[in-house]
Every structure is written in structure tokens, then in C-alpha cells.
Short mmCIF file of C-alpha atoms in Angstrom, two decimals:
data_model
loop_
_atom_site.label_atom_id
_atom_site.label_comp_id
_atom_site.label_asym_id
_atom_site.label_seq_id
_atom_site.Cartn_x
_atom_site.Cartn_y
_atom_site.Cartn_z
CA MET X 1350 -41.44 -16.56 -9.68
CA GLU X 1351 -41.29 -13.48 -7.41
CA ILE X 1352 -42.99 -15.44 -4.64
CA LEU X 1353 -40.25 -18.08 -4.86
CA GLY X 1354 -37.60 -15.36 -4.55
CA LEU X 1355 -39.38 -13.89 -1.54
CA ALA X 1356 -39.67 -17.35 0.04
CA ILE X 1357 -35.90 -17.89 -0.39
CA VAL X 1358 -35.19 -14.50 1.20
CA VAL X 1359 -37.47 -15.30 4.16
CA VAL X 1360 -35.83 -18.73 4.62
CA LEU X 1361 -32.38 -17.11 4.53
CA LEU X 1362 -33.44 -14.50 7.08
CA LEU X 1363 -34.82 -17.20 9.37
CA LEU X 1364 -31.60 -19.19 9.10
CA ALA X 1365 -29.57 -16.07 9.87
CA ALA X 1366 -31.75 -15.26 12.90
CA THR X 1367 -31.36 -18.82 14.27
CA PHE X 1368 -27.60 -18.56 13.78
CA VAL X 1369 -27.44 -15.21 15.59
CA ILE X 1370 -29.44 -16.48 18.57
CA ARG X 1371 -27.39 -19.68 18.79
CA PHE X 1372 -23.99 -18.02 18.76
CA LEU X 1373 -24.60 -14.70 20.46
CA LEU X 1374 -26.84 -15.79 23.30
CA VAL X 1375 -25.66 -19.30 24.14
CA LYS X 1376 -21.88 -19.15 23.76
CA LYS X 1377 -20.12 -17.74 26.81
CA SER X 1378 -16.50 -17.93 27.80
CA PRO X 1379 -16.11 -20.46 30.61
CA GLU X 1380 -14.37 -19.10 33.70
CA TYR X 1381 -12.01 -21.90 34.70
CA ARG X 1382 -9.72 -19.53 36.58
CA LYS X 1383 -12.50 -17.89 38.59
CA SER X 1384 -13.85 -21.23 39.84
CA PHE X 1385 -10.32 -22.40 40.71
CA VAL X 1386 -9.53 -19.17 42.53
CA SER X 1387 -12.73 -19.05 44.61
CA ALA X 1388 -12.52 -22.76 45.51
CA GLU X 1389 -8.87 -22.48 46.48
CA LEU X 1390 -9.30 -19.15 48.26
CA ALA X 1391 -12.01 -20.12 50.77
CA SER X 1392 -10.35 -23.37 51.84
CA GLY X 1393 -6.83 -21.90 51.74
CA MET X 1394 -7.81 -18.88 53.84
CA ILE X 1395 -9.48 -20.88 56.60
CA ASN X 1396 -6.81 -23.62 56.82
CA THR X 1397 -3.89 -21.19 56.75
CA LEU X 1398 -5.48 -18.80 59.23
CA LEU X 1399 -6.14 -21.54 61.80
CA LYS X 1400 -2.62 -22.90 61.45
CA THR X 1401 -0.95 -19.52 61.99
CA THR X 1402 1.08 -19.10 65.16
CA SER X 1403 0.17 -16.10 67.27
CA GLN X 1404 2.96 -13.57 67.67
CA SER X 1405 2.55 -12.69 71.35
CA CYS X 1406 0.29 -15.29 72.87
CA SER X 1407 2.50 -18.11 74.17
CA LYS X 1408 3.09 -19.30 70.57
CA ALA X 1409 -0.44 -20.66 70.51
CA SER X 1410 -1.95 -21.27 67.10
CA MET X 1411 -5.11 -19.44 66.04
CA LYS X 1412 -6.92 -22.75 66.39
CA ASP X 1413 -5.76 -23.00 70.04
CA LEU X 1414 -6.92 -19.43 70.65
CA LEU X 1415 -10.36 -20.28 69.23
CA GLN X 1416 -10.59 -23.37 71.42
CA ASP X 1417 -9.69 -21.35 74.51
CA CYS X 1418 -12.09 -18.59 73.54
CA ALA X 1419 -14.94 -21.07 73.14
CA THR X 1420 -14.24 -22.89 76.41
CA THR X 1421 -12.36 -21.62 79.47
CA GLN X 1422 -11.02 -18.24 78.27
CA SER X 1423 -8.08 -18.77 80.60
CA LEU X 1424 -5.34 -17.73 78.19
CA VAL X 1425 -3.94 -14.23 78.70
CA CYS X 1426 -1.58 -12.99 76.00
CA GLU X 1427 1.62 -11.00 76.53
CA ASN X 1428 -0.17 -7.77 75.64
CA GLY X 1429 -2.85 -8.42 78.26
CA GLN X 1430 -5.56 -9.41 75.79
CA GLY X 1431 -7.68 -12.51 76.22
CA SER X 1432 -7.79 -15.24 73.58
CA CYS X 1433 -11.06 -13.95 72.05
CA ASP X 1434 -9.83 -10.37 71.61
CA TYR X 1435 -6.45 -11.50 70.37
CA PHE X 1436 -7.97 -13.85 67.80
CA ASN X 1437 -10.44 -11.22 66.61
CA GLU X 1438 -7.70 -8.62 66.16
CA ALA X 1439 -5.29 -10.96 64.36
CA ALA X 1440 -7.97 -12.45 62.08
CA ASN X 1441 -9.38 -9.02 61.30
CA GLY X 1442 -5.90 -7.76 60.37
CA ILE X 1443 -5.27 -10.72 58.06
CA LEU X 1444 -8.69 -10.45 56.39
CA LEU X 1445 -8.23 -6.69 55.92
CA GLN X 1446 -4.94 -7.24 54.11
CA THR X 1447 -6.32 -10.00 51.89
CA LEU X 1448 -10.05 -10.28 51.13
CA ASN X 1449 -10.82 -6.62 51.87
CA LYS X 1450 -7.87 -5.49 49.73
CA TRP X 1451 -9.15 -7.56 46.78
CA ASN X 1452 -12.68 -6.16 47.24
CA TYR X 1453 -14.26 -9.46 48.21
CA LYS X 1454 -17.33 -9.42 50.44
CA TYR X 1455 -17.18 -12.14 53.08
CA GLN X 1456 -18.34 -13.38 56.44
CA PHE X 1457 -16.04 -15.20 58.82
CA THR X 1458 -17.71 -16.86 61.79
CA ALA X 1459 -16.82 -19.23 64.59
CA ALA X 1460 -19.63 -20.82 66.54
CA VAL X 1461 -20.34 -23.49 69.10
CA GLY X 1462 -23.30 -25.42 67.79
CA GLN X 1463 -25.88 -23.64 65.66
CA GLU X 1464 -26.58 -20.50 67.69
CA SER X 1465 -23.77 -19.20 69.86
CA THR X 1466 -21.49 -17.37 67.43
CA PHE X 1467 -18.51 -15.92 69.27
CA VAL X 1468 -16.53 -14.60 66.29
CA ASP X 1469 -18.23 -12.69 63.49
CA ILE X 1470 -16.15 -10.68 61.02
CA GLY X 1471 -17.46 -9.19 57.77
CA SER X 1472 -21.05 -9.08 56.59
CA LYS X 1473 -23.61 -11.67 55.56
CA CYS X 1474 -23.74 -12.67 51.87
CA ILE X 1475 -27.03 -11.70 50.24
CA SER X 1476 -26.93 -13.85 47.12
CA GLU X 1477 -24.40 -16.42 45.87
CA LYS X 1478 -21.48 -17.49 48.05
CA LYS X 1479 -18.62 -19.95 48.27
CA SER X 1480 -18.51 -21.53 51.71
CA GLU X 1481 -15.84 -23.45 53.53
CA THR X 1482 -16.39 -24.96 56.94
CA TYR X 1483 -13.78 -26.33 59.30
CA VAL X 1484 -14.66 -28.13 62.49
CA VAL X 1485 -12.12 -27.64 65.27
CA PRO X 1486 -11.96 -30.83 67.30
CA SER X 1487 -12.20 -30.15 71.03
CA ALA X 1488 -14.40 -30.98 74.03
CA ILE X 1489 -17.09 -28.94 72.35
CA SER X 1490 -17.15 -28.84 68.61
CA ILE X 1491 -16.35 -25.40 67.14
CA GLU X 1492 -17.52 -24.68 63.62
CA VAL X 1493 -15.39 -22.15 61.76
CA LYS X 1494 -16.96 -20.90 58.54
CA LEU X 1495 -15.85 -18.57 55.79
CA ASP X 1496 -18.38 -17.40 53.20
CA ILE X 1497 -16.97 -15.56 50.20
CA CYS X 1498 -19.80 -13.72 48.43
CA GLY X 1499 -20.30 -13.63 44.69
CA MET U 74 -45.69 -2.51 -31.98
CA ARG U 75 -46.37 -5.92 -30.38
CA LYS U 76 -42.68 -6.80 -30.58
CA ARG U 77 -41.86 -3.56 -28.75
CA ILE U 78 -44.29 -4.37 -25.91
CA PHE U 79 -42.77 -7.89 -25.49
CA SER U 80 -39.27 -6.41 -25.49
CA ARG U 81 -40.28 -3.92 -22.73
CA LYS U 82 -41.91 -6.71 -20.66
CA ALA U 83 -38.78 -8.83 -21.01
CA GLN U 84 -36.62 -5.91 -19.94
CA ILE U 85 -38.77 -5.41 -16.80
CA GLN U 86 -38.54 -9.14 -16.00
CA ILE U 87 -34.75 -9.11 -16.49
CA GLY U 88 -34.61 -6.08 -14.20
CA GLU U 89 -36.67 -7.92 -11.56
CA THR U 90 -34.46 -11.01 -11.79
CA ILE U 91 -31.32 -8.90 -11.48
CA SER U 92 -32.69 -7.10 -8.39
CA VAL U 93 -33.73 -10.40 -6.75
CA ILE U 94 -30.26 -11.85 -7.44
CA PHE U 95 -28.70 -8.62 -6.14
CA VAL U 96 -30.69 -8.80 -2.87
CA PHE U 97 -29.85 -12.50 -2.58
CA PHE U 98 -26.11 -11.83 -2.91
CA ILE U 99 -26.28 -8.93 -0.48
CA LEU U 100 -27.91 -11.25 2.08
CA LEU U 101 -25.30 -13.92 1.35
CA LEU U 102 -22.52 -11.37 1.85
CA ILE U 103 -24.02 -10.24 5.18
CA GLY U 104 -24.20 -13.90 6.18
CA PHE U 105 -20.53 -14.45 5.36
CA VAL U 106 -19.45 -11.32 7.22
CA PHE U 107 -21.41 -12.44 10.27
CA TYR U 108 -20.01 -15.99 10.05
CA ALA U 109 -16.46 -14.62 9.85
CA LYS U 110 -17.14 -12.45 12.92
CA VAL U 111 -18.51 -15.43 14.87
CA LEU U 112 -15.46 -17.53 13.90
CA LYS U 113 -13.18 -14.70 15.02
CA GLY U 114 -15.11 -14.40 18.31
CA ASN U 115 -14.84 -18.15 18.90
CA ALA U 116 -11.10 -18.03 18.28
CA ALA U 117 -10.81 -15.21 20.85
CA ILE U 118 -12.86 -17.21 23.39
CA GLU U 119 -10.67 -20.29 22.81
CA SER U 120 -7.53 -18.21 23.21
CA ASP U 121 -8.93 -16.77 26.47
CA GLU U 122 -9.74 -20.30 27.68
CA MET U 123 -6.19 -21.43 26.93
CA ALA U 124 -4.73 -18.42 28.76
CA GLN U 125 -6.95 -19.12 31.80
CA LEU U 126 -5.97 -22.81 31.88
CA ARG U 127 -2.30 -21.89 31.55
CA SER U 128 -2.66 -19.43 34.43
CA VAL U 129 -4.23 -22.12 36.66
CA GLU U 130 -1.50 -24.59 35.62
CA ILE U 131 1.28 -22.14 36.53
CA ALA U 132 -0.38 -21.34 39.87
CA GLN U 133 -0.56 -25.08 40.67
CA ARG U 134 3.08 -25.57 39.67
CA ALA U 135 4.18 -22.69 41.88
CA MET U 136 2.21 -24.06 44.83
CA PHE U 137 3.80 -27.50 44.63
CA LEU U 138 7.34 -26.41 43.86
CA PRO U 139 9.73 -28.60 45.93
CA GLU U 140 12.16 -25.66 46.04
CA LEU U 141 9.66 -23.84 48.29
CA GLN U 142 7.37 -26.43 49.87
CA CYS U 143 7.67 -27.48 53.52
CA SER U 144 9.47 -30.78 53.63
CA SER U 145 9.35 -31.86 57.26
CA ASP U 146 7.60 -35.14 58.00
CA VAL U 147 5.54 -33.63 60.77
CA THR U 148 4.22 -30.64 58.84
CA ASP U 149 1.45 -30.73 56.32
CA SER U 150 3.22 -29.70 53.13
CA LYS U 151 0.08 -28.62 51.28
CA ASN U 152 -0.17 -24.82 51.10
CA CYS U 153 3.01 -24.51 53.15
CA ILE U 154 6.22 -22.72 52.26
CA ASP U 155 9.50 -23.10 54.12
CA LYS U 156 10.80 -19.67 55.12
CA LEU U 157 14.43 -20.79 54.89
CA LYS U 158 13.96 -22.11 51.36
CA ILE U 159 12.76 -18.80 49.93
CA GLU U 160 16.21 -17.16 49.67
CA SER U 161 17.78 -20.28 48.12
CA ALA U 162 14.89 -20.65 45.69
CA LYS U 163 15.36 -17.03 44.57
CA ASP U 164 19.07 -17.68 43.85
CA ILE U 165 18.40 -20.96 42.04
CA MET U 166 15.69 -19.40 39.90
CA ARG U 167 17.96 -16.52 38.97
CA SER U 168 20.87 -18.78 38.02
CA LYS U 169 18.75 -21.29 36.08
CA GLU U 170 16.47 -18.89 34.25
CA VAL U 171 16.03 -21.04 31.14
CA GLU U 172 14.96 -24.14 33.07
CA TYR U 173 12.43 -22.17 35.13
CA PHE U 174 11.15 -20.39 32.05
CA ASP U 175 10.13 -23.83 30.76
CA ILE U 176 8.07 -24.30 33.94
CA PHE U 177 6.52 -20.85 34.42
CA GLY U 178 6.86 -19.06 31.08
CA PHE U 179 6.02 -15.37 31.13
CA ALA U 180 4.99 -14.87 34.74
CA LYS U 181 5.79 -13.13 38.00
CA ILE U 182 5.73 -14.99 41.33
CA LYS U 183 5.81 -13.12 44.62
CA ILE U 184 5.56 -14.23 48.21
CA ALA U 185 4.01 -11.74 50.62
CA HIS U 186 4.23 -12.16 54.38
CA ILE U 187 0.93 -10.95 55.84
CA TYR U 188 1.18 -11.99 59.49
CA PRO U 189 3.17 -11.21 61.61
CA SER U 190 5.49 -9.07 59.45
CA ASN U 191 4.80 -7.58 56.04
CA PRO U 192 7.68 -7.90 53.56
CA GLU U 193 7.23 -9.05 49.95
CA GLU U 194 9.71 -11.15 48.02
CA GLU U 195 9.82 -11.66 44.28
CA ILE U 196 11.09 -15.13 43.48
CA TYR U 197 10.54 -15.29 39.72
CA SER U 198 10.10 -12.44 37.30
CA ARG U 199 9.74 -12.78 33.53
CA PRO U 200 6.92 -10.38 32.64
CA LEU U 201 5.84 -9.50 29.11
CA SER U 202 6.01 -5.80 28.26
CA GLU U 203 3.19 -6.09 25.73
CA PHE U 204 0.47 -8.58 26.54
CA LYS U 205 -3.12 -9.44 25.64
CA ASN U 206 -4.09 -11.11 28.92
CA LYS U 207 -2.78 -10.75 32.45
CA PHE U 208 -4.16 -12.91 35.24
CA SER U 209 -3.36 -12.48 38.94
CA THR U 210 -3.92 -15.38 41.31
CA ASN U 211 -3.40 -15.08 45.07
CA VAL U 212 -3.13 -18.26 47.09
CA PRO U 213 -2.98 -18.13 50.92
CA VAL U 214 -0.10 -20.18 52.33
CA SER U 215 1.49 -20.91 55.67
CA ILE U 216 5.07 -19.70 55.89
CA TYR U 217 6.87 -22.10 58.19
CA ASP U 218 9.91 -21.01 60.13
CA PRO U 219 11.69 -24.26 61.02
CA VAL U 220 14.05 -22.52 63.47
CA ALA U 221 11.34 -20.90 65.60
CA ARG U 222 8.84 -23.64 64.66
CA GLU U 223 6.21 -21.05 63.88
CA TYR U 224 3.72 -20.63 61.08
CA GLY U 225 3.09 -17.25 59.54
CA PHE U 226 0.30 -16.25 57.19
CA GLY U 227 1.46 -15.51 53.66
CA LEU U 228 0.30 -15.16 50.09
CA VAL U 229 1.73 -16.48 46.90
CA SER U 230 0.85 -14.06 44.10
CA ILE U 231 1.15 -15.42 40.61
CA GLU U 232 0.80 -13.10 37.62
CA THR U 233 0.68 -14.75 34.23
CA TYR U 234 0.97 -12.99 30.89
CA SER U 235 -0.07 -14.07 27.40
#
């Protein structure tokens, strides 16, 4: 009789333990907003940045500045800066007021082919990252990439 | 004498049965308390999920609002806000508060100009003073000036409350 009671207690304890493991370890709140924000942020940042008109560089867009920087470097802005310096300064300012302000770690790069990177802002992501790549169509193809870490 | 011994044995057995039943009910009670806690936790997770989805929905609505979006045929209207429409949108949203409350609910929508200048404009503001959840979503947008035909870099900040 006592053994039966003990067996029932053990069965109940086992059931309770299974229940605890199932609900406490498996169930996690899904992060719909986080995935939406990171997906939207990387693509939005890169597209908007490249479309932006420069303030004192013959009304050239950031995309035009990148193209000039990667090819002839003939453009001289009203403040005397070349296209590369002007782009770097403007992009850095925008990234400082956005991703840096929200404590995101990121790496923004522009490269011709695989090796010659001519714009590199931020630091390399160590683990997980959300990447967005945009290819600027020109005589030589420029690959603009934004990695948002985490 | 024999009857007394049997009576004592029966008393011990009754005592054992009562203690087993007592332990059983204690375990059952613990089980119910735990189950209630799990149910409560699940309800909180579901409520959080709903708040997150609502926040994403409001952000999407704000991004595709015709009152703000670029409308020229030549410009890409996705992630683009017409600079000249901002002032009018602010006035419309203020005068038709009830209609816009149906669209955005308890939220705050701001447009910040990042490049070249740096002003911030609040176009909709219906915050909750006491809230359980507050989500902030920042979406980068181009701010198009149709007069100068220039694109600026801006941010639409959407704060949702629940």
C-alpha cells in the first residue's frame, strides 16, 4: 500500500519535472519587432545614405561621390575636399548621429572588387551580423556594404 | 488486550493514509500553483507579442502614409518623405485627431533631419502617461525637397505605447 503511494508521488514528481522543463526552457518570447527593425535598418540606412544629396559638392549624390572616389577622383567640392574625403566625412557624421547614438556596432565599407576597400567606417563584427550590400553600377562595380552586429 | 492492539494498529494505518493523502494534496496544490504561474506567464508573453506586432504595424503605416510620402513620378517613393508635406501633415493630424487615432493609437511620431541640418519635428503625439510597454522604432528615410530637388537624410521615429 505504502509502495503504491510512493509510486504515485514519484510519477507526479516526474510529470511536474517534465512540465517545468517544457515550459521554462523551451518557451521564449518571439522578437518580431527586433527582426523587423534590424532588417529594415540595414537596407534603409544604405539606400538612404547613397541617395542623399551632398550639401557643398556640386549637388552630387553620395553615390556619385563614391563613383568618383573609386574612379577618377576628379571632383573637388566647394570646401576644397576631394570626393573621397567629403564622402567619408558626411557618412561618418550620419552614422555617428544614428547607429552610434543607438549603441549599434557596425562596419560600413565600399570596395572595388574583393580587395581594394576605399571606405571603411566602424569596426568588424565578431559574431552575428545583419548585412546589406548594394552594388553601385558604374564602369567598375563598387560594392557598398553595411554590417550591423548583433 | 488483543482488541486494543488491533485498534492501535488501525490507528497507525489511518495515520499513514492521512499523511500520504496530505502529501498528495500538497503536491497537487504545488502543481496547480505552478500551472497558474505558467498560464500567467504565457498570457504576458502573448500580450508582449501583440504589443510588438502592433508597434511594427504602426511603423509600417507611418512609413507609407500618403500625407508624407514622396509622390513625384520620377522619385522612388519607398522610404521617402516630401519636405513640403511635413507642415501640412502636422496641421491635418492636429485637426483630425480622432481619425488619426484610429490609425496610430497611442503613439508618438517624429521626423528628425540628420543631414544636412538637424531639426526635429513632431507630427503626431498621443502618448500614454502610464504604460506597460513602450517600443521605439527608427526608420531611415530620404527627405526630398522638391524645390531644390535635393535629398536629405532623415529618420522617422515611432514610439508606441501599450
